[in-house]
Short mmCIF file of C-alpha atoms in Angstrom, two decimals:
data_model
loop_
_atom_site.label_atom_id
_atom_site.label_comp_id
_atom_site.label_asym_id
_atom_site.label_seq_id
_atom_site.Cartn_x
_atom_site.Cartn_y
_atom_site.Cartn_z
CA MET A 27 5.54 -37.22 94.07
CA ASP A 28 8.37 -35.69 96.22
CA THR A 29 8.09 -31.97 95.56
CA ALA A 30 10.46 -30.85 98.54
CA PRO A 31 13.64 -30.51 96.25
CA ALA A 32 11.79 -28.47 94.04
CA LEU A 33 9.28 -26.25 95.80
CA ARG A 34 9.67 -25.11 99.29
CA ARG A 35 7.91 -21.74 99.36
CA ILE A 36 5.54 -20.01 97.05
CA ALA A 37 4.40 -16.33 96.83
CA THR A 38 0.53 -15.94 96.10
CA ILE A 39 -0.54 -12.52 94.70
CA SER A 40 -4.35 -11.78 95.39
CA LEU A 41 -4.39 -7.92 95.18
CA HIS A 42 -8.19 -7.21 94.82
CA THR A 43 -9.81 -9.94 97.25
CA SER A 44 -8.39 -11.80 100.33
CA PRO A 45 -8.80 -15.42 100.88
CA LEU A 46 -9.96 -14.35 104.42
CA ALA A 47 -13.22 -12.59 103.02
CA GLN A 48 -16.67 -14.17 102.89
CA PRO A 49 -17.50 -15.45 99.39
CA GLY A 50 -20.47 -13.66 98.03
CA THR A 51 -19.77 -10.23 99.35
CA GLY A 52 -17.88 -7.40 97.41
CA ASP A 53 -15.64 -8.94 94.94
CA ALA A 54 -15.19 -12.18 96.80
CA GLY A 55 -16.40 -15.26 95.13
CA GLY A 56 -15.12 -18.44 93.77
CA MET A 57 -11.56 -17.28 93.54
CA ASN A 58 -11.35 -16.64 97.13
CA VAL A 59 -12.56 -20.23 97.79
CA TYR A 60 -9.82 -21.30 95.16
CA ILE A 61 -7.02 -19.62 96.90
CA ASP A 62 -8.05 -20.57 100.43
CA GLN A 63 -8.39 -24.40 99.61
CA THR A 64 -5.43 -24.81 97.52
CA THR A 65 -3.07 -22.92 99.81
CA ARG A 66 -4.07 -24.96 102.91
CA ARG A 67 -3.53 -28.17 100.78
CA LEU A 68 -0.10 -27.00 99.55
CA ALA A 69 0.96 -26.30 103.04
CA ALA A 70 -0.01 -29.73 104.07
CA ARG A 71 1.97 -31.34 101.60
CA GLY A 72 4.90 -29.31 103.07
CA ILE A 73 4.83 -26.42 100.56
CA GLU A 74 4.64 -22.99 102.58
CA VAL A 75 2.57 -20.39 100.98
CA GLU A 76 2.45 -16.39 101.68
CA VAL A 77 -0.55 -14.72 100.21
CA PHE A 78 -0.12 -11.04 99.40
CA THR A 79 -3.32 -9.15 99.46
CA ARG A 80 -4.48 -5.35 99.76
CA ALA A 81 -5.42 -4.24 103.33
CA THR A 82 -9.03 -3.18 103.67
CA SER A 83 -9.02 -1.93 107.28
CA ALA A 84 -6.78 -0.35 109.80
CA HIS A 85 -7.60 -3.02 112.18
CA GLN A 86 -6.06 -6.03 110.16
CA GLU A 87 -2.85 -7.40 111.40
CA PRO A 88 -0.12 -7.09 108.90
CA VAL A 89 0.54 -10.74 108.90
CA THR A 90 -2.45 -13.56 109.48
CA GLU A 91 -1.59 -17.29 109.89
CA VAL A 92 -4.75 -18.89 108.51
CA ALA A 93 -3.39 -22.27 108.78
CA PRO A 94 -0.06 -24.09 109.64
CA GLY A 95 2.32 -23.00 106.75
CA VAL A 96 -0.15 -20.38 105.27
CA LEU A 97 0.39 -16.87 105.89
CA VAL A 98 -1.70 -13.81 104.50
CA ARG A 99 0.13 -10.54 104.29
CA HIS A 100 -1.81 -7.51 104.20
CA ILE A 101 -0.35 -4.87 101.95
CA VAL A 102 -1.46 -1.07 102.63
CA ALA A 103 -2.13 0.29 99.48
CA GLY A 104 -4.48 3.29 98.89
CA PRO A 105 -7.36 3.98 101.14
CA PHE A 106 -8.71 1.45 103.61
CA GLY A 107 -12.02 -0.13 102.54
CA GLY A 108 -13.53 -1.56 99.63
CA LEU A 109 -12.44 -0.17 96.18
CA ASP A 110 -14.16 -0.81 92.98
CA LYS A 111 -11.91 -2.71 90.45
CA ASP A 112 -11.86 0.25 88.29
CA GLN A 113 -9.82 2.07 91.19
CA LEU A 114 -7.58 -0.50 91.75
CA PRO A 115 -4.98 -0.04 88.87
CA GLY A 116 -4.18 3.18 90.57
CA GLU A 117 -2.85 1.38 93.43
CA LEU A 118 -0.78 -1.15 91.57
CA CYS A 119 2.50 0.83 92.23
CA SER A 120 2.13 1.21 96.17
CA PHE A 121 0.89 -2.35 96.38
CA THR A 122 3.81 -3.68 94.15
CA ALA A 123 6.28 -1.76 96.33
CA GLY A 124 4.74 -3.25 99.25
CA VAL A 125 5.11 -6.96 97.94
CA LEU A 126 8.92 -6.03 96.92
CA ARG A 127 9.65 -4.57 100.33
CA ALA A 128 8.27 -7.61 102.43
CA GLU A 129 10.55 -9.89 100.04
CA ALA A 130 13.56 -7.80 100.66
CA ARG A 131 13.76 -8.45 103.99
CA ARG A 132 14.20 -12.06 103.42
CA ASP A 133 17.37 -13.94 102.42
CA PRO A 134 17.79 -14.55 98.78
CA GLY A 135 16.09 -17.17 97.20
CA HIS A 136 13.02 -16.94 99.78
CA TYR A 137 10.20 -17.89 97.14
CA ASP A 138 10.56 -20.44 94.68
CA LEU A 139 7.68 -19.24 92.64
CA LEU A 140 4.97 -16.62 92.07
CA HIS A 141 1.31 -17.47 91.49
CA ALA A 142 -0.74 -14.41 90.61
CA HIS A 143 -4.49 -14.64 90.51
CA TYR A 144 -6.63 -12.24 88.39
CA TRP A 145 -5.02 -9.71 85.80
CA LEU A 146 -4.27 -7.03 88.42
CA SER A 147 -2.16 -9.56 90.59
CA GLY A 148 -0.48 -10.55 87.32
CA GLN A 149 0.87 -7.00 86.73
CA VAL A 150 2.39 -7.35 90.17
CA GLY A 151 3.84 -10.68 89.48
CA TYR A 152 5.30 -10.07 86.23
CA LEU A 153 7.46 -7.08 87.86
CA ALA A 154 8.29 -9.36 90.98
CA LYS A 155 9.24 -12.30 88.93
CA ASP A 156 12.06 -10.43 87.11
CA ARG A 157 13.16 -8.88 90.24
CA TRP A 158 13.16 -12.19 92.38
CA GLY A 159 14.40 -14.38 89.33
CA VAL A 160 11.61 -16.94 89.93
CA PRO A 161 8.93 -18.27 87.41
CA LEU A 162 5.41 -16.77 87.33
CA VAL A 163 2.27 -18.86 87.10
CA PHE A 164 -0.95 -17.08 86.24
CA THR A 165 -4.44 -17.81 86.84
CA ALA A 166 -6.96 -15.28 85.10
CA HIS A 167 -10.13 -16.73 86.65
CA THR A 168 -12.10 -14.40 84.34
CA LEU A 169 -10.85 -12.93 80.94
CA ALA A 170 -11.90 -9.46 79.74
CA LYS A 171 -12.23 -10.46 76.05
CA VAL A 172 -14.49 -13.34 76.88
CA LYS A 173 -16.64 -11.20 79.33
CA ASN A 174 -17.17 -8.51 76.92
CA ALA A 175 -18.51 -10.87 74.26
CA ALA A 176 -21.10 -11.96 76.60
CA LEU A 177 -22.01 -8.69 78.55
CA ALA A 178 -25.21 -8.82 80.37
CA GLN A 179 -27.90 -6.11 79.65
CA GLY A 180 -26.67 -3.06 81.50
CA ASP A 181 -23.26 -4.27 82.36
CA ARG A 182 -20.53 -2.29 81.62
CA PRO A 183 -17.57 -3.75 79.14
CA GLU A 184 -14.24 -4.20 80.79
CA PRO A 185 -11.86 -1.37 79.88
CA ARG A 186 -8.93 -1.29 77.20
CA GLY A 187 -6.39 -1.02 80.23
CA ARG A 188 -7.48 -4.49 81.36
CA LEU A 189 -7.33 -5.80 78.08
CA LEU A 190 -4.01 -4.77 77.51
CA GLY A 191 -3.03 -5.69 80.93
CA GLU A 192 -4.12 -9.36 80.47
CA GLU A 193 -2.12 -9.64 77.18
CA GLN A 194 1.06 -8.43 78.97
CA VAL A 195 0.66 -11.14 81.83
CA VAL A 196 -0.15 -13.89 79.36
CA ALA A 197 2.86 -12.93 77.37
CA GLU A 198 5.16 -12.59 80.50
CA ALA A 199 3.98 -15.68 82.54
CA ASP A 200 5.86 -18.70 82.65
CA ARG A 201 2.97 -21.14 82.71
CA LEU A 202 -0.83 -20.53 82.57
CA VAL A 203 -3.27 -22.35 84.45
CA ALA A 204 -6.84 -22.43 82.73
CA ASN A 205 -9.70 -24.13 84.62
CA THR A 206 -11.04 -25.82 81.55
CA SER A 207 -10.08 -26.71 78.04
CA ALA A 208 -12.34 -24.16 76.75
CA GLU A 209 -10.41 -21.43 78.80
CA ALA A 210 -7.15 -22.91 77.55
CA ARG A 211 -8.55 -22.21 73.89
CA GLU A 212 -9.41 -18.74 74.86
CA LEU A 213 -6.00 -18.09 75.95
CA VAL A 214 -4.60 -19.30 72.82
CA ASP A 215 -7.06 -18.07 70.37
CA LEU A 216 -7.87 -14.61 71.83
CA TYR A 217 -4.41 -13.71 73.78
CA ARG A 218 -2.04 -15.93 71.68
CA ALA A 219 -0.71 -17.95 74.43
CA ASP A 220 1.77 -20.58 73.65
CA PRO A 221 -0.15 -23.67 74.04
CA ALA A 222 2.93 -25.40 75.47
CA ARG A 223 2.74 -23.10 78.41
CA VAL A 224 -0.79 -23.63 79.13
CA ASP A 225 -1.88 -26.23 81.85
CA VAL A 226 -5.60 -27.17 82.52
CA VAL A 227 -6.41 -27.80 86.16
CA PRO A 228 -9.97 -27.80 87.00
CA PRO A 229 -10.85 -26.31 90.54
CA GLY A 230 -12.57 -28.52 92.94
CA VAL A 231 -14.77 -28.86 95.91
CA ASP A 232 -14.71 -29.60 99.44
CA LEU A 233 -16.27 -32.88 99.55
CA ASP A 234 -16.07 -32.99 103.54
CA VAL A 235 -18.24 -30.11 103.71
CA PHE A 236 -20.32 -30.42 100.59
CA ARG A 237 -21.78 -34.09 100.59
CA PRO A 238 -24.97 -35.85 100.01
CA ALA A 239 -27.40 -37.27 102.79
CA PRO A 240 -27.86 -41.00 102.97
CA ASP A 241 -31.83 -40.03 102.92
CA ARG A 242 -32.02 -37.28 100.69
CA ARG A 243 -35.92 -36.40 101.47
CA ALA A 244 -35.37 -36.36 105.26
CA ALA A 245 -32.22 -34.16 104.99
CA ARG A 246 -34.18 -31.73 102.98
CA ALA A 247 -36.97 -31.77 105.49
CA ALA A 248 -34.68 -31.05 108.28
CA ALA A 249 -32.64 -28.37 106.43
CA ARG A 250 -35.74 -26.33 105.53
CA SER A 251 -36.78 -26.72 109.07
CA GLU A 252 -33.55 -25.37 110.22
CA LEU A 253 -33.60 -22.67 107.90
CA GLY A 254 -37.03 -21.59 108.25
CA LEU A 255 -38.12 -22.60 104.75
CA PRO A 256 -41.53 -23.83 103.98
CA ALA A 257 -41.73 -27.61 103.99
CA ASP A 258 -43.61 -27.95 100.62
CA ASP A 259 -42.41 -25.15 98.68
CA ARG A 260 -40.59 -25.72 95.25
CA ILE A 261 -37.50 -24.11 96.29
CA VAL A 262 -34.87 -22.72 93.79
CA VAL A 263 -31.77 -21.37 94.96
CA PHE A 264 -29.14 -18.81 93.75
CA ALA A 265 -25.93 -18.25 95.48
CA GLY A 266 -23.21 -15.70 94.39
CA ARG A 267 -22.91 -12.12 93.99
CA VAL A 268 -25.93 -10.19 93.07
CA GLN A 269 -24.82 -8.41 89.88
CA PRO A 270 -25.73 -8.34 86.12
CA LEU A 271 -22.93 -11.00 85.22
CA LYS A 272 -24.47 -13.79 87.48
CA ALA A 273 -28.03 -13.12 86.20
CA PRO A 274 -30.20 -13.35 89.39
CA ASP A 275 -32.81 -11.29 87.45
CA VAL A 276 -33.16 -14.02 84.97
CA LEU A 277 -34.21 -16.13 87.54
CA VAL A 278 -36.69 -13.44 89.09
CA SER A 279 -38.39 -13.03 85.92
CA ALA A 280 -38.55 -16.90 85.09
CA LEU A 281 -40.24 -17.00 88.55
CA ALA A 282 -42.99 -14.67 87.25
CA VAL A 283 -43.48 -17.19 84.23
CA LEU A 284 -43.53 -19.94 86.52
CA LEU A 285 -46.14 -18.69 88.62
CA ALA A 286 -48.42 -17.82 85.66
CA ARG A 287 -47.74 -21.56 84.25
CA HIS A 288 -48.11 -23.23 87.31
CA PRO A 289 -50.47 -21.16 89.60
CA ASP A 290 -51.11 -23.89 92.05
CA GLU A 291 -47.44 -24.64 92.83
CA PRO A 292 -45.57 -22.90 95.65
CA TRP A 293 -42.54 -21.63 93.86
CA ARG A 294 -39.96 -19.84 96.10
CA LEU A 295 -36.77 -18.52 94.92
CA VAL A 296 -34.03 -18.16 97.74
CA VAL A 297 -30.92 -15.80 96.98
CA VAL A 298 -27.94 -16.15 99.27
CA GLY A 299 -25.37 -13.27 98.21
CA GLY A 300 -24.36 -9.61 98.53
CA ARG A 301 -23.64 -7.13 95.80
CA SER A 302 -20.43 -6.55 94.29
CA GLY A 303 -18.42 -3.54 95.49
CA GLY A 304 -18.90 -3.73 99.11
CA SER A 305 -22.87 -3.10 99.54
CA THR A 306 -24.87 -5.56 101.12
CA GLU A 307 -27.98 -4.24 99.60
CA ASN A 308 -29.81 -5.99 96.82
CA ASN A 309 -32.33 -3.29 96.17
CA TRP A 310 -32.37 -3.68 92.43
CA LEU A 311 -33.23 -7.21 92.39
CA VAL A 312 -36.04 -6.62 95.01
CA ASP A 313 -37.39 -3.94 92.97
CA LEU A 314 -37.42 -6.05 90.07
CA ALA A 315 -39.46 -8.75 92.08
CA GLU A 316 -42.03 -6.04 93.27
CA GLN A 317 -42.44 -4.92 89.49
CA LEU A 318 -43.14 -8.13 88.35
CA GLY A 319 -45.41 -9.15 91.37
CA VAL A 320 -43.38 -11.99 92.77
CA ARG A 321 -41.94 -10.18 95.86
CA ASP A 322 -43.59 -12.65 98.44
CA HIS A 323 -41.98 -15.71 96.51
CA VAL A 324 -38.38 -14.17 96.84
CA ASP A 325 -36.39 -14.87 99.90
CA VAL A 326 -33.19 -12.80 99.85
CA ARG A 327 -30.43 -13.63 102.40
CA PRO A 328 -26.75 -12.65 103.21
CA PRO A 329 -23.81 -14.78 102.16
CA VAL A 330 -23.20 -17.64 104.54
CA PRO A 331 -19.94 -19.91 105.62
CA ALA A 332 -19.49 -23.13 103.39
CA ALA A 333 -21.07 -25.40 105.98
CA GLN A 334 -24.31 -23.34 106.07
CA LEU A 335 -24.26 -22.74 102.26
CA ALA A 336 -24.25 -26.71 102.09
CA ARG A 337 -27.38 -26.78 104.31
CA VAL A 338 -29.07 -24.40 101.72
CA PHE A 339 -28.14 -26.54 98.98
CA THR A 340 -29.70 -29.62 100.56
CA ALA A 341 -32.98 -27.59 101.53
CA ALA A 342 -33.34 -26.88 97.65
CA ASP A 343 -35.12 -28.51 95.03
CA LEU A 344 -32.56 -27.54 92.65
CA VAL A 345 -29.76 -24.75 92.28
CA ALA A 346 -29.82 -22.27 89.54
CA VAL A 347 -26.53 -20.74 87.85
CA PRO A 348 -27.75 -18.40 85.12
CA SER A 349 -24.57 -16.59 84.61
CA HIS A 350 -23.81 -14.69 81.34
CA ASN A 351 -20.24 -16.09 81.71
CA GLU A 352 -18.20 -18.45 84.33
CA SER A 353 -14.62 -19.60 83.95
CA PHE A 354 -15.72 -22.65 85.98
CA GLY A 355 -18.57 -22.00 88.24
CA LEU A 356 -17.80 -23.50 91.80
CA VAL A 357 -21.33 -22.81 93.09
CA ALA A 358 -22.69 -25.41 90.56
CA LEU A 359 -20.06 -28.01 91.60
CA GLU A 360 -20.84 -27.70 95.44
CA ALA A 361 -24.41 -27.78 94.88
CA GLN A 362 -24.00 -31.16 92.98
CA ALA A 363 -21.64 -32.48 95.76
CA THR A 364 -24.62 -32.40 98.18
CA GLY A 365 -26.64 -34.32 95.80
CA THR A 366 -28.82 -31.40 94.64
CA PRO A 367 -29.32 -31.06 90.47
CA VAL A 368 -28.22 -27.84 88.98
CA VAL A 369 -29.93 -25.90 86.01
CA ALA A 370 -26.99 -23.81 84.65
CA ALA A 371 -26.51 -21.69 81.64
CA ALA A 372 -24.55 -23.50 78.87
CA VAL A 373 -21.70 -20.96 78.93
CA GLY A 374 -17.97 -21.19 79.85
CA GLY A 375 -16.68 -23.59 82.51
CA LEU A 376 -20.39 -24.50 83.42
CA THR A 377 -20.66 -26.75 80.60
CA THR A 378 -17.57 -28.83 82.55
CA ALA A 379 -18.91 -28.19 85.96
CA VAL A 380 -22.32 -29.55 85.21
CA ALA A 381 -22.97 -32.74 82.95
CA GLY A 382 -25.88 -31.69 80.85
CA GLU A 383 -28.84 -34.01 81.13
CA ILE A 384 -27.12 -36.12 83.62
CA SER A 385 -26.37 -34.23 86.77
CA GLY A 386 -28.48 -31.04 85.74
CA VAL A 387 -29.97 -29.10 82.69
CA LEU A 388 -28.01 -26.74 80.58
CA VAL A 389 -29.73 -23.91 79.21
CA ASP A 390 -29.13 -22.10 75.97
CA GLY A 391 -29.53 -18.27 76.37
CA HIS A 392 -31.27 -16.19 79.06
CA ASP A 393 -34.73 -16.13 77.86
CA PRO A 394 -36.96 -16.27 81.22
CA ALA A 395 -39.36 -18.41 79.65
CA ASP A 396 -36.50 -21.20 78.58
CA TRP A 397 -35.44 -20.88 82.26
CA ALA A 398 -38.90 -21.34 83.40
CA THR A 399 -39.25 -24.42 81.36
CA ALA A 400 -36.04 -26.02 82.34
CA LEU A 401 -36.60 -25.34 86.24
CA ALA A 402 -40.25 -26.67 85.93
CA ARG A 403 -39.10 -29.91 84.23
CA VAL A 404 -36.74 -30.75 87.25
CA ALA A 405 -38.62 -29.18 90.09
CA LEU A 406 -42.17 -30.92 89.00
CA ASP A 407 -40.60 -34.26 88.28
CA PRO A 408 -39.40 -36.14 91.47
CA ALA A 409 -38.12 -38.98 89.77
CA LEU A 410 -36.06 -36.99 87.33
CA ALA A 411 -34.72 -34.68 90.13
CA ALA A 412 -33.99 -37.77 92.16
CA ARG A 413 -31.85 -39.52 89.30
CA MET A 414 -30.07 -36.13 88.72
CA GLY A 415 -29.33 -35.74 92.41
CA GLU A 416 -27.73 -38.98 92.55
CA ALA A 417 -25.67 -38.46 89.23
CA ALA A 418 -24.81 -34.99 90.37
CA ALA A 419 -23.10 -36.29 93.83
CA ARG A 420 -21.22 -38.81 91.67
CA HIS A 421 -20.03 -36.12 89.07
CA ALA A 422 -18.89 -33.74 91.67
CA ALA A 423 -16.94 -36.48 93.62
CA ARG A 424 -14.55 -36.47 90.48
CA PHE A 425 -13.40 -33.05 91.41
CA SER A 426 -11.70 -32.54 94.67
CA TRP A 427 -9.07 -29.95 95.78
CA GLU A 428 -6.39 -32.64 96.38
CA VAL A 429 -6.79 -33.34 92.59
CA THR A 430 -6.29 -29.51 91.83
CA VAL A 431 -3.29 -29.46 93.95
CA ASP A 432 -1.72 -32.57 92.13
CA GLY A 433 -2.27 -30.41 88.80
CA LEU A 434 -0.92 -27.27 90.27
CA ILE A 435 2.09 -28.88 91.70
CA ASP A 436 2.98 -30.48 88.14
CA SER A 437 2.52 -26.90 86.85
CA TYR A 438 4.73 -25.46 89.23
CA THR A 439 7.41 -27.97 88.92
CA ARG A 440 7.57 -27.55 85.14
CA ALA A 441 7.82 -23.89 85.73
CA VAL A 442 10.79 -24.03 88.13
CA ALA A 443 12.63 -26.72 86.00
CA ALA A 444 12.14 -24.54 82.74
CA VAL A 445 13.37 -21.36 84.76
CA ARG A 446 16.26 -22.89 86.33
CA SER A 447 17.45 -24.81 83.60
CA ASP A 448 17.40 -21.26 81.57
CA SER A 449 19.38 -20.03 84.52
CA VAL A 450 22.28 -22.42 84.14
CA ARG A 451 22.34 -22.03 80.49
CA ARG A 452 22.69 -18.03 80.65
CA GLU A 453 25.06 -18.45 83.52
CA GLN A 454 27.24 -20.97 81.44
CA ALA A 455 27.23 -18.42 78.70
CA GLY A 456 28.45 -15.52 81.08
CA TRP A 457 25.14 -13.40 80.19
CA PHE A 458 24.56 -12.38 84.01
CA LEU A 459 25.70 -8.95 84.69
CA GLY A 460 27.54 -8.41 81.74
CA GLY A 461 29.51 -11.60 82.07
CA HIS A 462 29.86 -11.70 85.96
CA VAL A 463 27.68 -13.83 88.29
CA ASP A 464 27.01 -13.15 91.67
CA ARG A 465 26.30 -16.58 92.92
CA ALA A 466 25.22 -15.30 96.31
CA ARG A 467 22.05 -13.68 94.74
CA THR A 468 21.31 -16.34 92.18
CA THR A 469 20.31 -19.19 94.25
CA PRO A 470 17.97 -20.66 93.11
CA GLY A 471 17.96 -19.17 89.90
CA ARG A 472 17.77 -15.42 91.39
CA ILE A 473 19.20 -12.61 89.27
CA LEU A 474 20.80 -9.34 91.23
CA GLN A 475 19.53 -6.36 89.90
CA ALA A 476 21.15 -2.75 90.03
CA GLY A 477 19.77 -0.69 92.52
CA ARG A 478 18.58 -3.36 94.90
#
């Protein structure tokens, strides 16, 4: 599809986390991977992308080119360093001013479209879209009403300010991109989104990095040797931020059950990730392991780049994703792409990311005893694990970032066409500026606003 006439340049808003950040640290996770992978592939197709994110260090360059056609702009808004998400709304005004100031230095019509990720960015996006006269596409990644309905024990509910903010963005966006059909239904049912404006575009996986080995057994042995893991252990891997929402504590508790039920088996839980909010310590999880007497069976490691994470997945007997809620669950897809079966919670997008009873096992609820049963079922049955591993690689191969970008371009094209068509109708009716149209500022479809 020739997209050049309709899409030349896109502004992407990612206020609270940069695509340059290491997933698994602070607030970086699947959204960072999503933005990084899709922007690179959009640029490879001739569509330039500029990503606006909040500067977190005085040493960051104002503009960083991460790939040909992809720029990351660091906007100074508030103090440098990590801020909790509940502190970020206070920086919306200064961040928005920085975004608008950067665009004001450009010629009219510099951007064809805005794509905002997460509700905070959506707040910036729906102000900028009117200023620039371009369509807004919004991807929530997580929804507060869904999260509050499935809170982990000890987790705080999302504040009313976020609930209202999400409702505003959903109402103002020209198109909404949902990761799954389930998320699309949630947008319609919980946020009263117009179904005609919702596009389902599943995320993908980098199949060049996460791929199965021809000889699974040999590859697992080599990966374990490389990573310093015991050759004969029953290894369960958890990868992601160490926070209640992701539920790694369920796996630690399940590990205690496994050791009681199968005392002769060498169980090991490998946790790859850091805590949310900027801390790299995992004390609360380690404390739980000590309380349950399983500390010697828990291996906590820092987050690693994608290529190394693929090696960790290859080393595992299985990967566990026990989250209380996931809009999709990229980790599950990446693990399956290496040929490793996944045991995941039957929530949200995980029911799409994992083919239950084919590429892995979906567990209802978060009872450690149930999780222990599911983990043992796969880990202690080599024939089942092998079948699921082969099916996992086939299942993951259906998802690629190229397919994701195809869907995004379709959504973008519809958004631009609708806004431009509406602009033409309004121009013909003489609605701009009380009957006068400044054509120099409305190309393509840009509205001149007073005080610019």
